[in-house]
Short mmCIF file of C-alpha atoms (C1' of nucleotides) in Angstrom, two decimals:
data_model
loop_
_atom_site.label_atom_id
_atom_site.label_comp_id
_atom_site.label_asym_id
_atom_site.label_seq_id
_atom_site.Cartn_x
_atom_site.Cartn_y
_atom_site.Cartn_z
CA UNK A 1 0.22 -0.44 -0.05
CA UNK A 2 1.46 3.06 -0.48
CA UNK A 3 -0.10 6.84 -0.09
CA UNK A 4 0.21 9.78 -1.80
CA UNK A 5 0.61 13.84 -0.97
CA UNK A 6 0.06 16.00 -4.33
CA UNK A 7 1.89 13.83 -6.04
CA UNK A 8 1.90 15.21 -10.73
CA UNK A 9 0.69 11.97 -12.07
CA UNK A 10 -2.45 11.31 -10.46
CA UNK A 11 -5.72 13.51 -10.93
CA UNK A 12 -6.78 15.35 -7.64
CA UNK A 13 -10.34 16.05 -8.67
CA UNK A 14 -11.14 12.59 -9.82
CA UNK A 15 -12.47 12.50 -6.28
CA UNK A 16 -13.99 15.04 -5.85
CA UNK A 17 -15.68 14.34 -9.18
CA UNK A 18 -16.69 10.98 -9.07
CA UNK A 19 -18.93 10.85 -5.97
CA UNK A 20 -22.28 11.63 -5.79
CA UNK A 21 -22.16 12.86 -2.18
CA UNK A 22 -19.33 16.20 -4.30
CA UNK A 23 -22.55 16.53 -6.73
CA UNK A 24 -23.51 19.24 -6.28
CA UNK A 25 -20.47 22.03 -5.97
CA UNK A 26 -18.80 24.19 -8.32
CA UNK A 27 -15.16 23.82 -10.16
CA UNK A 28 -13.87 25.93 -7.69
CA UNK A 29 -15.22 24.41 -4.35
CA UNK A 30 -14.42 21.09 -6.06
CA UNK A 31 -10.55 22.13 -6.51
CA UNK A 32 -10.65 23.11 -3.00
CA UNK A 33 -12.33 19.89 -1.65
CA UNK A 34 -9.44 18.45 -3.54
CA UNK A 35 -6.58 19.50 -1.65
CA UNK A 36 -8.17 18.33 1.12
CA UNK A 37 -7.94 14.76 0.32
CA UNK A 38 -4.90 12.31 0.46
CA UNK A 39 -4.41 9.52 -1.49
CA UNK A 40 -4.37 6.54 -0.80
CA UNK A 41 -3.82 2.22 -3.32
CA UNK A 42 -4.31 -1.09 -1.96
CA UNK A 43 -3.66 -4.19 -3.39
CA UNK A 44 -6.59 -7.13 -3.95
CA UNK A 45 -7.36 -9.29 -0.63
CA UNK A 46 -5.25 -6.22 1.02
CA UNK A 47 -7.11 -5.17 4.20
CA UNK A 48 -8.14 -1.05 5.12
CA UNK A 49 -10.24 -1.97 7.39
CA UNK A 50 -9.58 -3.66 10.30
CA UNK A 51 -12.58 -4.79 13.41
CA UNK A 52 -11.29 -2.89 16.06
CA UNK A 53 -9.43 0.50 14.43
CA UNK A 54 -10.32 4.24 14.95
CA UNK A 55 -11.56 5.21 12.21
CA UNK A 56 -10.74 8.93 12.53
CA UNK A 57 -12.10 9.35 8.49
CA UNK A 58 -14.41 8.93 5.01
CA UNK A 59 -13.12 6.85 2.31
CA UNK A 60 -14.30 7.50 -1.14
CA UNK A 61 -13.98 4.48 -3.63
CA UNK A 62 -11.70 5.68 -6.55
CA UNK A 63 -11.31 2.60 -9.05
CA UNK A 64 -11.59 -1.17 -7.71
CA UNK A 65 -14.39 -2.43 -5.52
CA UNK A 66 -14.45 -3.61 -1.22
CA UNK A 67 -15.85 -5.61 0.87
CA UNK A 68 -17.35 -4.90 4.11
CA UNK A 69 -18.42 -7.55 5.81
CA UNK A 70 -18.65 -8.80 9.99
CA UNK A 71 -18.47 -12.14 11.62
CA UNK A 72 -21.42 -14.54 12.80
CA UNK A 73 -20.76 -15.71 15.66
CA UNK A 74 -20.93 -18.78 14.14
CA UNK A 75 -17.70 -18.20 12.91
CA UNK A 76 -18.96 -17.02 9.08
CA UNK A 77 -18.02 -13.89 7.67
CA UNK A 78 -21.44 -11.91 6.86
CA UNK A 79 -20.11 -10.26 4.02
CA UNK A 80 -22.81 -6.22 4.48
CA UNK A 81 -22.10 -4.27 1.20
CA UNK A 82 -19.91 -4.14 -2.32
CA UNK A 83 -19.18 -0.87 -1.85
CA UNK A 84 -16.90 0.37 -5.42
CA UNK A 85 -16.13 3.52 -7.77
CA UNK A 86 -18.10 6.61 -5.29
CA UNK A 87 -19.47 4.72 -2.61
CA UNK A 88 -18.23 6.00 0.71
CA UNK A 89 -17.39 4.20 3.82
CA UNK A 90 -15.98 5.66 6.83
CA UNK A 91 -19.18 8.45 7.11
CA UNK A 92 -20.08 6.70 11.55
CA UNK A 93 -16.21 7.61 12.50
CA UNK A 94 -18.01 11.86 12.22
CA UNK A 95 -19.09 12.27 15.00
CA UNK A 96 -19.12 9.07 17.63
CA UNK A 97 -15.19 8.19 17.83
CA UNK A 98 -16.42 4.35 18.09
CA UNK A 99 -13.98 1.83 17.05
CA UNK A 100 -14.60 -0.26 13.92
CA UNK A 101 -16.40 -2.74 13.86
CA UNK A 102 -16.54 -4.70 10.95
CA UNK A 103 -13.72 -4.96 8.22
CA UNK A 104 -12.91 -3.65 4.70
CA UNK A 105 -11.17 -5.75 2.11
CA UNK A 106 -9.69 -4.92 -1.60
CA UNK A 107 -11.03 -6.68 -4.29
CA UNK A 108 -9.48 -5.83 -7.09
CA UNK A 109 -6.79 -3.90 -6.57
CA UNK A 110 -8.17 -0.05 -5.66
CA UNK A 111 -7.50 3.53 -5.73
CA UNK A 112 -8.98 5.25 -2.33
CA UNK A 113 -9.77 8.89 -1.07
CA UNK A 114 -8.98 9.92 2.07
CA UNK A 115 -10.03 12.76 4.41
CA UNK A 116 -9.79 13.38 7.79
CA UNK A 117 -12.54 13.91 9.79
CA UNK A 118 -11.94 16.89 11.31
CA UNK A 119 -11.92 18.41 7.84
CA UNK A 120 -14.62 17.14 6.79
CA UNK A 121 -16.28 18.14 9.56
CA UNK A 122 -15.33 21.87 8.38
CA UNK A 123 -16.54 21.25 5.44
CA UNK A 124 -19.46 19.69 6.33
CA UNK A 125 -20.78 23.60 7.85
CA UNK A 126 -18.84 25.78 5.07
CA UNK A 127 -20.65 23.24 2.48
CA UNK A 128 -24.46 22.75 4.27
CA UNK A 129 -24.95 20.80 0.24
CA UNK A 130 -22.59 17.96 0.96
CA UNK A 131 -24.34 17.84 4.26
CA UNK A 132 -27.52 17.61 2.67
CA UNK A 133 -25.69 15.36 -0.26
CA UNK A 134 -24.60 12.70 2.61
CA UNK A 135 -27.80 13.07 4.27
CA UNK A 136 -29.79 11.61 1.05
CA UNK A 137 -27.16 8.77 0.35
CA UNK A 138 -27.36 7.11 3.82
CA UNK A 139 -31.48 7.32 3.02
CA UNK A 140 -31.21 5.86 -0.16
CA UNK A 141 -28.04 2.79 1.73
CA UNK A 142 -31.25 2.44 3.80
CA UNK A 143 -33.26 2.45 0.99
CA UNK A 144 -30.91 -1.27 0.01
CA UNK A 145 -31.15 -1.91 3.14
CA UNK A 146 -34.94 -2.67 4.16
CA UNK A 147 -34.49 -3.50 0.55
CA UNK A 148 -32.29 -6.81 0.90
CA UNK A 149 -33.44 -6.77 4.08
CA UNK A 150 -37.45 -7.57 3.84
CA UNK A 151 -35.60 -9.91 0.61
CA UNK A 152 -33.57 -11.91 3.66
CA UNK A 153 -36.69 -12.59 5.47
CA UNK A 154 -38.60 -13.75 2.49
CA UNK A 155 -38.49 -17.56 3.50
CA UNK A 156 -38.45 -17.96 -0.66
CA UNK A 157 -34.98 -18.39 -2.09
CA UNK A 158 -34.47 -18.58 -5.25
CA UNK A 159 -36.33 -14.71 -5.22
CA UNK A 160 -33.75 -13.52 -2.80
CA UNK A 161 -31.04 -14.07 -5.70
CA UNK A 162 -33.55 -13.09 -8.38
CA UNK A 163 -33.05 -10.26 -5.85
CA UNK A 164 -29.44 -10.02 -4.86
CA UNK A 165 -28.67 -10.64 -9.35
CA UNK A 166 -30.72 -8.07 -10.03
CA UNK A 167 -28.82 -5.49 -7.58
CA UNK A 168 -24.93 -6.85 -9.48
CA UNK A 169 -26.62 -6.08 -12.86
CA UNK A 170 -27.41 -2.59 -11.79
CA UNK A 171 -24.41 -1.95 -10.26
CA UNK A 172 -21.36 -4.30 -12.42
CA UNK A 173 -24.21 -4.69 -15.43
CA UNK A 174 -23.05 -3.93 -18.95
CA UNK A 175 -25.26 -4.23 -21.38
CA UNK A 176 -23.93 -6.80 -24.75
CA UNK A 177 -26.02 -7.69 -27.01
CA UNK A 178 -26.80 -11.37 -25.63
CA UNK A 179 -28.05 -9.34 -22.44
CA UNK A 180 -26.45 -8.27 -19.13
CA UNK A 181 -23.05 -8.87 -18.38
CA UNK A 182 -21.99 -8.88 -14.14
CA UNK A 183 -17.70 -8.86 -14.17
CA UNK A 184 -18.24 -10.68 -10.78
CA UNK A 185 -16.78 -8.78 -8.56
CA UNK A 186 -16.81 -12.28 -5.71
CA UNK A 187 -15.97 -15.27 -5.51
CA UNK A 188 -19.49 -18.19 -5.21
CA UNK A 189 -18.64 -18.19 -1.85
CA UNK A 190 -18.55 -14.95 -1.25
CA UNK A 191 -21.99 -14.68 -3.07
CA UNK A 192 -23.60 -17.33 -0.18
CA UNK A 193 -22.32 -15.01 2.56
CA UNK A 194 -24.18 -12.16 0.90
CA UNK A 195 -27.46 -13.82 1.67
CA UNK A 196 -26.21 -16.12 4.39
CA UNK A 197 -27.26 -19.49 2.95
CA UNK A 198 -23.88 -22.23 2.01
CA UNK A 199 -21.77 -21.98 -0.95
CA UNK A 200 -23.51 -25.52 -2.12
CA UNK A 201 -26.90 -23.80 -2.00
CA UNK A 202 -25.89 -20.84 -3.70
CA UNK A 203 -24.32 -23.12 -6.75
CA UNK A 204 -27.32 -25.76 -7.00
CA UNK A 205 -29.25 -22.32 -7.18
CA UNK A 206 -27.73 -20.21 -10.29
CA UNK A 207 -27.35 -23.76 -12.02
CA UNK A 208 -31.97 -24.80 -12.27
CA UNK A 209 -31.43 -20.29 -12.64
CA UNK A 210 -29.09 -21.99 -15.66
CA UNK A 211 -30.75 -24.33 -16.69
CA UNK A 212 -33.79 -22.86 -17.43
CA UNK A 213 -32.27 -20.40 -19.88
CA UNK A 214 -32.55 -17.57 -17.12
CA UNK A 215 -28.15 -16.93 -16.60
CA UNK A 216 -25.39 -18.44 -18.31
CA UNK A 217 -22.28 -18.61 -15.91
CA UNK A 218 -18.95 -17.86 -17.86
CA UNK A 219 -15.55 -19.53 -16.12
CA UNK A 220 -17.34 -18.25 -12.51
CA UNK A 221 -16.19 -14.57 -13.04
CA UNK A 222 -19.23 -13.93 -15.77
CA UNK A 223 -22.26 -14.13 -15.59
CA UNK A 224 -25.30 -12.57 -18.44
CA UNK A 225 -28.27 -12.32 -17.80
CA UNK A 226 -30.49 -13.41 -20.86
CA UNK A 227 -33.28 -12.66 -18.93
CA UNK A 228 -34.26 -9.72 -16.56
CA UNK A 229 -37.95 -9.67 -16.36
CA UNK A 230 -37.76 -13.46 -15.34
CA UNK A 231 -35.83 -12.16 -12.64
CA UNK A 232 -37.57 -9.66 -11.66
CA UNK A 233 -40.44 -11.90 -11.55
CA UNK A 234 -39.06 -14.10 -8.88
CA UNK A 235 -37.32 -10.75 -6.88
CA UNK A 236 -41.41 -10.79 -7.03
CA UNK A 237 -41.46 -7.22 -8.49
CA UNK A 238 -44.25 -7.51 -10.51
CA UNK B 1 -56.51 12.49 13.98
CA UNK B 2 -56.96 16.31 15.15
CA UNK B 3 -54.19 18.69 14.12
CA UNK B 4 -52.81 21.47 16.22
CA UNK B 5 -50.90 24.84 15.65
CA UNK B 6 -49.79 27.54 17.45
CA UNK B 7 -52.55 25.29 19.99
CA UNK B 8 -51.95 27.13 24.64
CA UNK B 9 -52.20 24.25 25.57
CA UNK B 10 -50.07 21.61 23.88
CA UNK B 11 -45.95 22.47 24.96
CA UNK B 12 -44.46 23.02 21.96
CA UNK B 13 -40.90 23.49 21.94
CA UNK B 14 -41.20 19.30 23.40
CA UNK B 15 -40.98 17.38 20.48
CA UNK B 16 -37.81 20.27 20.17
CA UNK B 17 -36.16 18.72 23.30
CA UNK B 18 -36.39 15.28 22.99
CA UNK B 19 -35.44 13.88 20.08
CA UNK B 20 -31.59 13.49 19.68
CA UNK B 21 -30.94 15.65 16.06
CA UNK B 22 -32.04 19.34 17.55
CA UNK B 23 -30.34 18.05 20.73
CA UNK B 24 -26.90 21.25 19.54
CA UNK B 25 -29.42 23.54 19.77
CA UNK B 26 -29.62 25.82 22.56
CA UNK B 27 -32.49 27.48 23.89
CA UNK B 28 -33.39 29.91 21.15
CA UNK B 29 -32.98 27.91 18.56
CA UNK B 30 -35.48 25.53 19.64
CA UNK B 31 -37.71 28.60 20.08
CA UNK B 32 -37.06 29.28 16.28
CA UNK B 33 -37.91 25.72 14.87
CA UNK B 34 -41.04 25.01 17.89
CA UNK B 35 -42.82 27.67 15.66
CA UNK B 36 -42.01 26.30 12.44
CA UNK B 37 -43.52 22.39 14.05
CA UNK B 38 -47.08 21.51 13.14
CA UNK B 39 -48.66 19.12 16.19
CA UNK B 40 -50.22 16.22 15.37
CA UNK B 41 -52.69 13.18 16.81
CA UNK B 42 -52.92 9.47 16.00
CA UNK B 43 -55.06 7.15 17.38
CA UNK B 44 -54.68 3.03 17.44
CA UNK B 45 -54.29 1.58 14.20
CA UNK B 46 -54.49 4.98 11.65
CA UNK B 47 -52.33 4.30 9.57
CA UNK B 48 -49.97 7.48 9.45
CA UNK B 49 -48.37 6.35 5.95
CA UNK B 50 -50.04 4.85 3.47
CA UNK B 51 -47.54 2.96 0.96
CA UNK B 52 -47.46 5.34 -1.96
CA UNK B 53 -48.18 8.32 -0.44
CA UNK B 54 -46.02 11.37 -1.31
CA UNK B 55 -44.46 12.29 1.16
CA UNK B 56 -43.69 16.23 1.64
CA UNK B 57 -42.72 16.19 6.20
CA UNK B 58 -40.82 14.68 8.67
CA UNK B 59 -42.17 13.40 11.74
CA UNK B 60 -41.47 13.48 15.17
CA UNK B 61 -42.53 11.16 17.33
CA UNK B 62 -43.24 12.55 20.40
CA UNK B 63 -45.88 9.74 22.45
CA UNK B 64 -46.81 6.29 21.67
CA UNK B 65 -44.67 4.38 18.94
CA UNK B 66 -45.30 3.25 15.14
CA UNK B 67 -44.77 0.47 13.42
CA UNK B 68 -42.89 0.51 10.30
CA UNK B 69 -43.50 -2.26 7.48
CA UNK B 70 -44.70 -3.72 3.98
CA UNK B 71 -45.55 -6.35 2.17
CA UNK B 72 -43.19 -9.01 1.30
CA UNK B 73 -43.91 -10.99 -2.20
CA UNK B 74 -46.38 -13.40 -1.20
CA UNK B 75 -47.84 -11.58 1.14
CA UNK B 76 -47.28 -11.50 4.65
CA UNK B 77 -45.89 -8.14 6.47
CA UNK B 78 -42.58 -7.34 6.92
CA UNK B 79 -42.32 -4.52 10.27
CA UNK B 80 -38.56 -2.81 10.10
CA UNK B 81 -38.65 -0.37 12.51
CA UNK B 82 -40.68 -0.01 15.44
CA UNK B 83 -40.84 3.51 16.75
CA UNK B 84 -41.19 6.01 19.20
CA UNK B 85 -40.31 9.05 21.57
CA UNK B 86 -37.54 11.21 19.14
CA UNK B 87 -37.57 8.75 17.32
CA UNK B 88 -38.34 10.11 13.15
CA UNK B 89 -39.48 9.69 9.72
CA UNK B 90 -39.75 11.30 5.87
CA UNK B 91 -35.79 11.74 5.61
CA UNK B 92 -35.74 11.02 2.75
CA UNK B 93 -38.07 13.42 1.06
CA UNK B 94 -35.76 15.92 2.20
CA UNK B 95 -34.24 15.41 -1.12
CA UNK B 96 -36.04 12.92 -3.82
CA UNK B 97 -39.49 13.44 -4.15
CA UNK B 98 -40.20 10.07 -4.31
CA UNK B 99 -43.61 7.74 -2.55
CA UNK B 100 -43.24 5.76 0.49
CA UNK B 101 -42.65 2.46 -0.32
CA UNK B 102 -43.75 1.27 2.84
CA UNK B 103 -46.65 2.20 5.71
CA UNK B 104 -46.37 4.22 8.82
CA UNK B 105 -49.30 2.42 11.64
CA UNK B 106 -50.60 4.09 15.01
CA UNK B 107 -49.27 0.72 17.73
CA UNK B 108 -51.29 3.50 20.85
CA UNK B 109 -52.62 6.56 20.24
CA UNK B 110 -49.96 8.95 18.42
CA UNK B 111 -48.76 12.43 19.67
CA UNK B 112 -46.67 13.66 17.12
CA UNK B 113 -44.50 16.85 16.21
CA UNK B 114 -43.69 17.14 11.40
CA UNK B 115 -42.18 19.81 9.91
CA UNK B 116 -43.03 19.80 6.35
CA UNK B 117 -39.33 19.76 3.29
CA UNK B 118 -38.43 23.26 2.50
CA UNK B 119 -39.10 24.27 6.49
CA UNK B 120 -36.56 21.48 7.36
CA UNK B 121 -34.34 21.99 4.17
CA UNK B 122 -34.04 25.84 4.94
CA UNK B 123 -33.55 24.82 8.77
CA UNK B 124 -30.05 21.76 7.72
CA UNK B 125 -28.88 25.52 6.23
CA UNK B 126 -28.98 28.45 8.82
CA UNK B 127 -28.19 24.92 11.84
CA UNK B 128 -25.15 23.21 9.42
CA UNK B 129 -25.32 21.07 13.08
CA UNK B 130 -28.70 19.35 12.70
CA UNK B 131 -27.40 17.85 9.47
CA UNK B 132 -25.05 16.54 10.49
CA UNK B 133 -27.31 15.26 13.90
CA UNK B 134 -29.01 13.39 11.30
CA UNK B 135 -26.29 12.71 9.45
CA UNK B 136 -24.68 11.16 12.88
CA UNK B 137 -29.06 9.92 13.61
CA UNK B 138 -28.65 7.82 10.37
CA UNK B 139 -25.39 5.74 11.06
CA UNK B 140 -27.03 4.78 13.85
CA UNK B 141 -29.86 3.39 12.17
CA UNK B 142 -27.73 1.59 9.42
CA UNK B 143 -25.54 0.44 11.99
CA UNK B 144 -29.44 -1.42 14.16
CA UNK B 145 -30.06 -2.68 10.18
CA UNK B 146 -26.51 -3.90 10.44
CA UNK B 147 -26.66 -5.67 13.51
CA UNK B 148 -30.63 -6.61 12.22
CA UNK B 149 -29.23 -7.68 9.20
CA UNK B 150 -25.83 -9.67 9.56
CA UNK B 151 -28.48 -10.64 13.39
CA UNK B 152 -31.54 -12.30 10.78
CA UNK B 153 -29.02 -14.42 8.56
CA UNK B 154 -27.23 -16.10 11.23
CA UNK B 155 -29.30 -19.39 10.91
CA UNK B 156 -29.66 -19.74 14.76
CA UNK B 157 -33.47 -18.73 15.21
CA UNK B 158 -32.91 -18.98 18.88
CA UNK B 159 -29.44 -16.56 18.34
CA UNK B 160 -32.55 -13.88 16.33
CA UNK B 161 -34.79 -14.21 19.43
CA UNK B 162 -32.59 -13.33 22.25
CA UNK B 163 -30.83 -10.14 19.57
CA UNK B 164 -35.93 -9.55 19.35
CA UNK B 165 -35.64 -9.10 23.45
CA UNK B 166 -32.50 -7.24 24.01
CA UNK B 167 -33.92 -4.56 21.66
CA UNK B 168 -36.61 -4.86 23.02
CA UNK B 169 -35.32 -4.90 26.41
CA UNK B 170 -33.29 -1.55 25.57
CA UNK B 171 -36.34 0.11 24.64
CA UNK B 172 -39.19 -0.41 26.41
CA UNK B 173 -37.06 -2.46 29.40
CA UNK B 174 -37.95 -1.02 33.11
CA UNK B 175 -36.04 -2.55 35.84
CA UNK B 176 -37.55 -3.98 38.49
CA UNK B 177 -36.78 -6.43 41.94
CA UNK B 178 -38.14 -9.63 39.35
CA UNK B 179 -35.23 -8.33 35.88
CA UNK B 180 -36.54 -6.42 33.33
CA UNK B 181 -40.14 -6.32 32.20
CA UNK B 182 -41.48 -5.05 29.28
CA UNK B 183 -44.79 -3.46 28.05
CA UNK B 184 -44.81 -5.81 25.11
CA UNK B 185 -45.86 -3.33 22.02
CA UNK B 186 -46.41 -5.49 19.42
CA UNK B 187 -48.34 -9.19 19.38
CA UNK B 188 -46.86 -12.06 18.76
CA UNK B 189 -47.44 -12.16 15.58
CA UNK B 190 -46.03 -8.49 14.87
CA UNK B 191 -43.10 -9.83 17.07
CA UNK B 192 -42.63 -12.96 14.77
CA UNK B 193 -43.43 -10.41 11.89
CA UNK B 194 -40.28 -8.51 12.64
CA UNK B 195 -38.57 -12.08 12.30
CA UNK B 196 -39.52 -13.18 9.50
CA UNK B 197 -40.74 -16.27 11.24
CA UNK B 198 -43.14 -17.99 11.71
CA UNK B 199 -46.88 -16.73 14.05
CA UNK B 200 -46.34 -20.53 16.28
CA UNK B 201 -42.41 -20.73 15.62
CA UNK B 202 -42.66 -17.61 18.35
CA UNK B 203 -44.34 -19.08 19.92
CA UNK B 204 -42.63 -22.29 19.94
CA UNK B 205 -39.64 -20.54 21.67
CA UNK B 206 -40.78 -18.20 23.89
CA UNK B 207 -42.35 -21.05 25.87
CA UNK B 208 -39.06 -22.62 25.59
CA UNK B 209 -37.57 -19.64 26.93
CA UNK B 210 -39.63 -19.49 29.50
CA UNK B 211 -39.38 -23.13 30.86
CA UNK B 212 -35.80 -22.00 30.67
CA UNK B 213 -36.33 -19.65 33.07
CA UNK B 214 -34.72 -16.95 31.39
CA UNK B 215 -38.20 -15.03 30.87
CA UNK B 216 -41.92 -15.03 31.89
CA UNK B 217 -44.77 -14.32 29.86
CA UNK B 218 -47.30 -12.20 31.84
CA UNK B 219 -51.15 -12.22 29.47
CA UNK B 220 -48.96 -12.29 26.32
CA UNK B 221 -48.39 -7.99 27.29
CA UNK B 222 -45.51 -8.25 29.31
CA UNK B 223 -41.94 -10.00 29.45
CA UNK B 224 -40.15 -10.24 31.97
CA UNK B 225 -36.21 -11.68 31.29
CA UNK B 226 -35.56 -13.32 34.22
CA UNK B 227 -31.89 -13.25 32.87
CA UNK B 228 -30.18 -11.28 30.28
CA UNK B 229 -26.60 -12.03 30.37
CA UNK B 230 -28.80 -16.18 29.41
CA UNK B 231 -29.46 -13.90 26.47
CA UNK B 232 -26.72 -11.58 26.14
CA UNK B 233 -24.64 -15.33 25.76
CA UNK B 234 -28.14 -16.94 22.82
CA UNK B 235 -27.07 -14.77 20.97
CA UNK B 236 -23.63 -14.68 20.34
CA UNK B 237 -23.37 -11.71 22.74
CA UNK B 238 -19.70 -13.02 24.88
"C1'" DA C 1 -4.43 -25.87 -4.41
"C1'" DA C 2 -8.99 -23.91 -4.09
"C1'" DA C 3 -13.33 -22.91 -6.22
"C1'" DT C 4 -16.83 -25.50 -7.53
"C1'" DG C 5 -20.81 -29.12 -8.54
"C1'" DT C 6 -23.08 -31.99 -6.53
"C1'" DG C 7 -25.87 -36.58 -4.29
"C1'" DA C 8 -27.25 -38.32 -0.42
"C1'" DT C 9 -28.62 -37.53 4.51
"C1'" DC C 10 -31.04 -34.31 8.32
"C1'" DT C 11 -32.87 -31.07 10.15
"C1'" DA C 12 -35.16 -26.39 11.92
"C1'" DG C 13 -38.95 -24.21 10.95
"C1'" DA C 14 -42.74 -23.83 7.85
"C1'" DT C 15 -47.07 -25.67 7.24
"C1'" DC C 16 -51.48 -27.61 9.32
"C1'" DA C 17 -55.15 -28.79 11.91
"C1'" DC C 18 -57.40 -28.20 15.72
"C1'" DA C 19 -57.64 -27.03 21.06
"C1'" DT C 20 -57.27 -23.39 24.45
"C1'" DT C 21 -57.08 -18.81 26.18
"C1'" DT C 22 -57.60 -13.40 27.06
"C1'" DA D 1 -64.30 -14.30 18.70
"C1'" DA D 2 -60.08 -12.91 17.71
"C1'" DA D 3 -55.26 -13.81 20.11
"C1'" DT D 4 -52.58 -17.81 20.96
"C1'" DG D 5 -50.85 -22.30 21.70
"C1'" DT D 6 -49.36 -27.40 20.66
"C1'" DG D 7 -49.33 -31.74 18.48
"C1'" DA D 8 -48.04 -34.03 13.09
"C1'" DT D 9 -46.38 -34.50 9.37
"C1'" DC D 10 -43.33 -31.44 5.50
"C1'" DT D 11 -39.89 -29.85 3.13
"C1'" DA D 12 -36.37 -26.19 1.95
"C1'" DG D 13 -31.92 -25.60 2.66
"C1'" DA D 14 -27.89 -27.51 5.58
"C1'" DT D 15 -24.66 -29.97 6.03
"C1'" DC D 16 -21.08 -34.00 4.80
"C1'" DA D 17 -18.05 -36.01 1.42
"C1'" DC D 18 -16.82 -36.38 -2.43
"C1'" DA D 19 -15.45 -35.75 -7.53
"C1'" DT D 20 -14.69 -32.30 -10.89
"C1'" DT D 21 -13.22 -28.01 -12.86
"C1'" DT D 22 -10.20 -23.57 -12.71
#
DNA sequence: AAATGTGATCTAGATCACATTT
DNA sequence: AAATGTGATCTAGATCACATTT
């Protein structure tokens, strides 16, 4: 992991322009904020945050993706979020200074922008817009969780899997002539961990979907969804 | 349901003083904000928000409690939150003007404070503190959901039930000489709906806990927890 | 070698059908 | 009358034990 600060070759406004919470800023403000930002890079598998770490900054993903996870009491990994470009974490450090109760791990090589808690705090006072954008983002995140929450308590596993694939399609999907192509950021086991089910069950359910002609799995790294409507229906979105 | 505005008999600063998001205000600011607030009362069973309603205001619970819920695709009621004194909803209306995708129903007689989106919005510009408090509150709510989320995906149902009872104890519990006494805001069926399990399973699990001497159910309306430590252990909090 | 798939079992909780309480 | 409890069954998904792929 290396940290760059004030380097000439990297585009310092990149995070600022990419991140929804800064969307309302004009160019001049964007430059001001860029000056407060520190860039860091991590390799796949690096741990950005360990359980128990003191979190003193907000981190925004610039490139790559990370997973946020905890362990269940019985020792299984429970993935809370997969965060990608433009997503952020550490916002809970803004007011409280509790220690992290989760892990953040790089799923690929990752570039991030970091703003310390103090700098960010003062930023909010000078730019109330940003605070409102954050409230909005957090509101969206809550909405997403509510849906996931509702879906996870749906007893019908097929619906939950359909919802997960639709979420992936939304976030990582690329339209192709065959259908929506998804470059999976995580393994089958990771997917199972997101739903809190057994790896074997995940495999079985995906092969069923493949047999039904709804999806095509290539190499376990790529997934093509032939029939989004069918997934919508399975997920209970009518 | 009746709406009071500028009435002389009710304490207009009540919401302001009760609500964590206004905690950083001095008395003068509190009075200013109180002037922006409208009070409303609802009877048990009243629907405060219907799915599809346009939500144009933030509502803060002053007295009583409400449940926020949705329906699962297979028609079961899924309770997302039980909100009580000091909790708020409608914050998602701040920026986006999407329609509600949930219901809010009064669990008892309920008094609330309402601030319109526009008024609240301008408030955030004049009092950035409040925005930061909201960010903090939303952060907490996310943390709570993450825990619930994690717990719901724990395959061990006993742990989830223990966690639910501990949550109730925290929120509605009163210390007595026998143990923590909880006046349940919802029925067995409601509790089951919060965990997404069958009513029968809830009954069975609670009788088991009673047989083990961990809890005592009185009348199905009150629950006494004799042994909090045992619940902690069951919930996987060591 | 690690990730994934798959058959054979096992089991927790759903469902059904009532009995019992409030 | 509605909410709750409880026994008898059923079933989806976990677990185990390997085989197969990458």
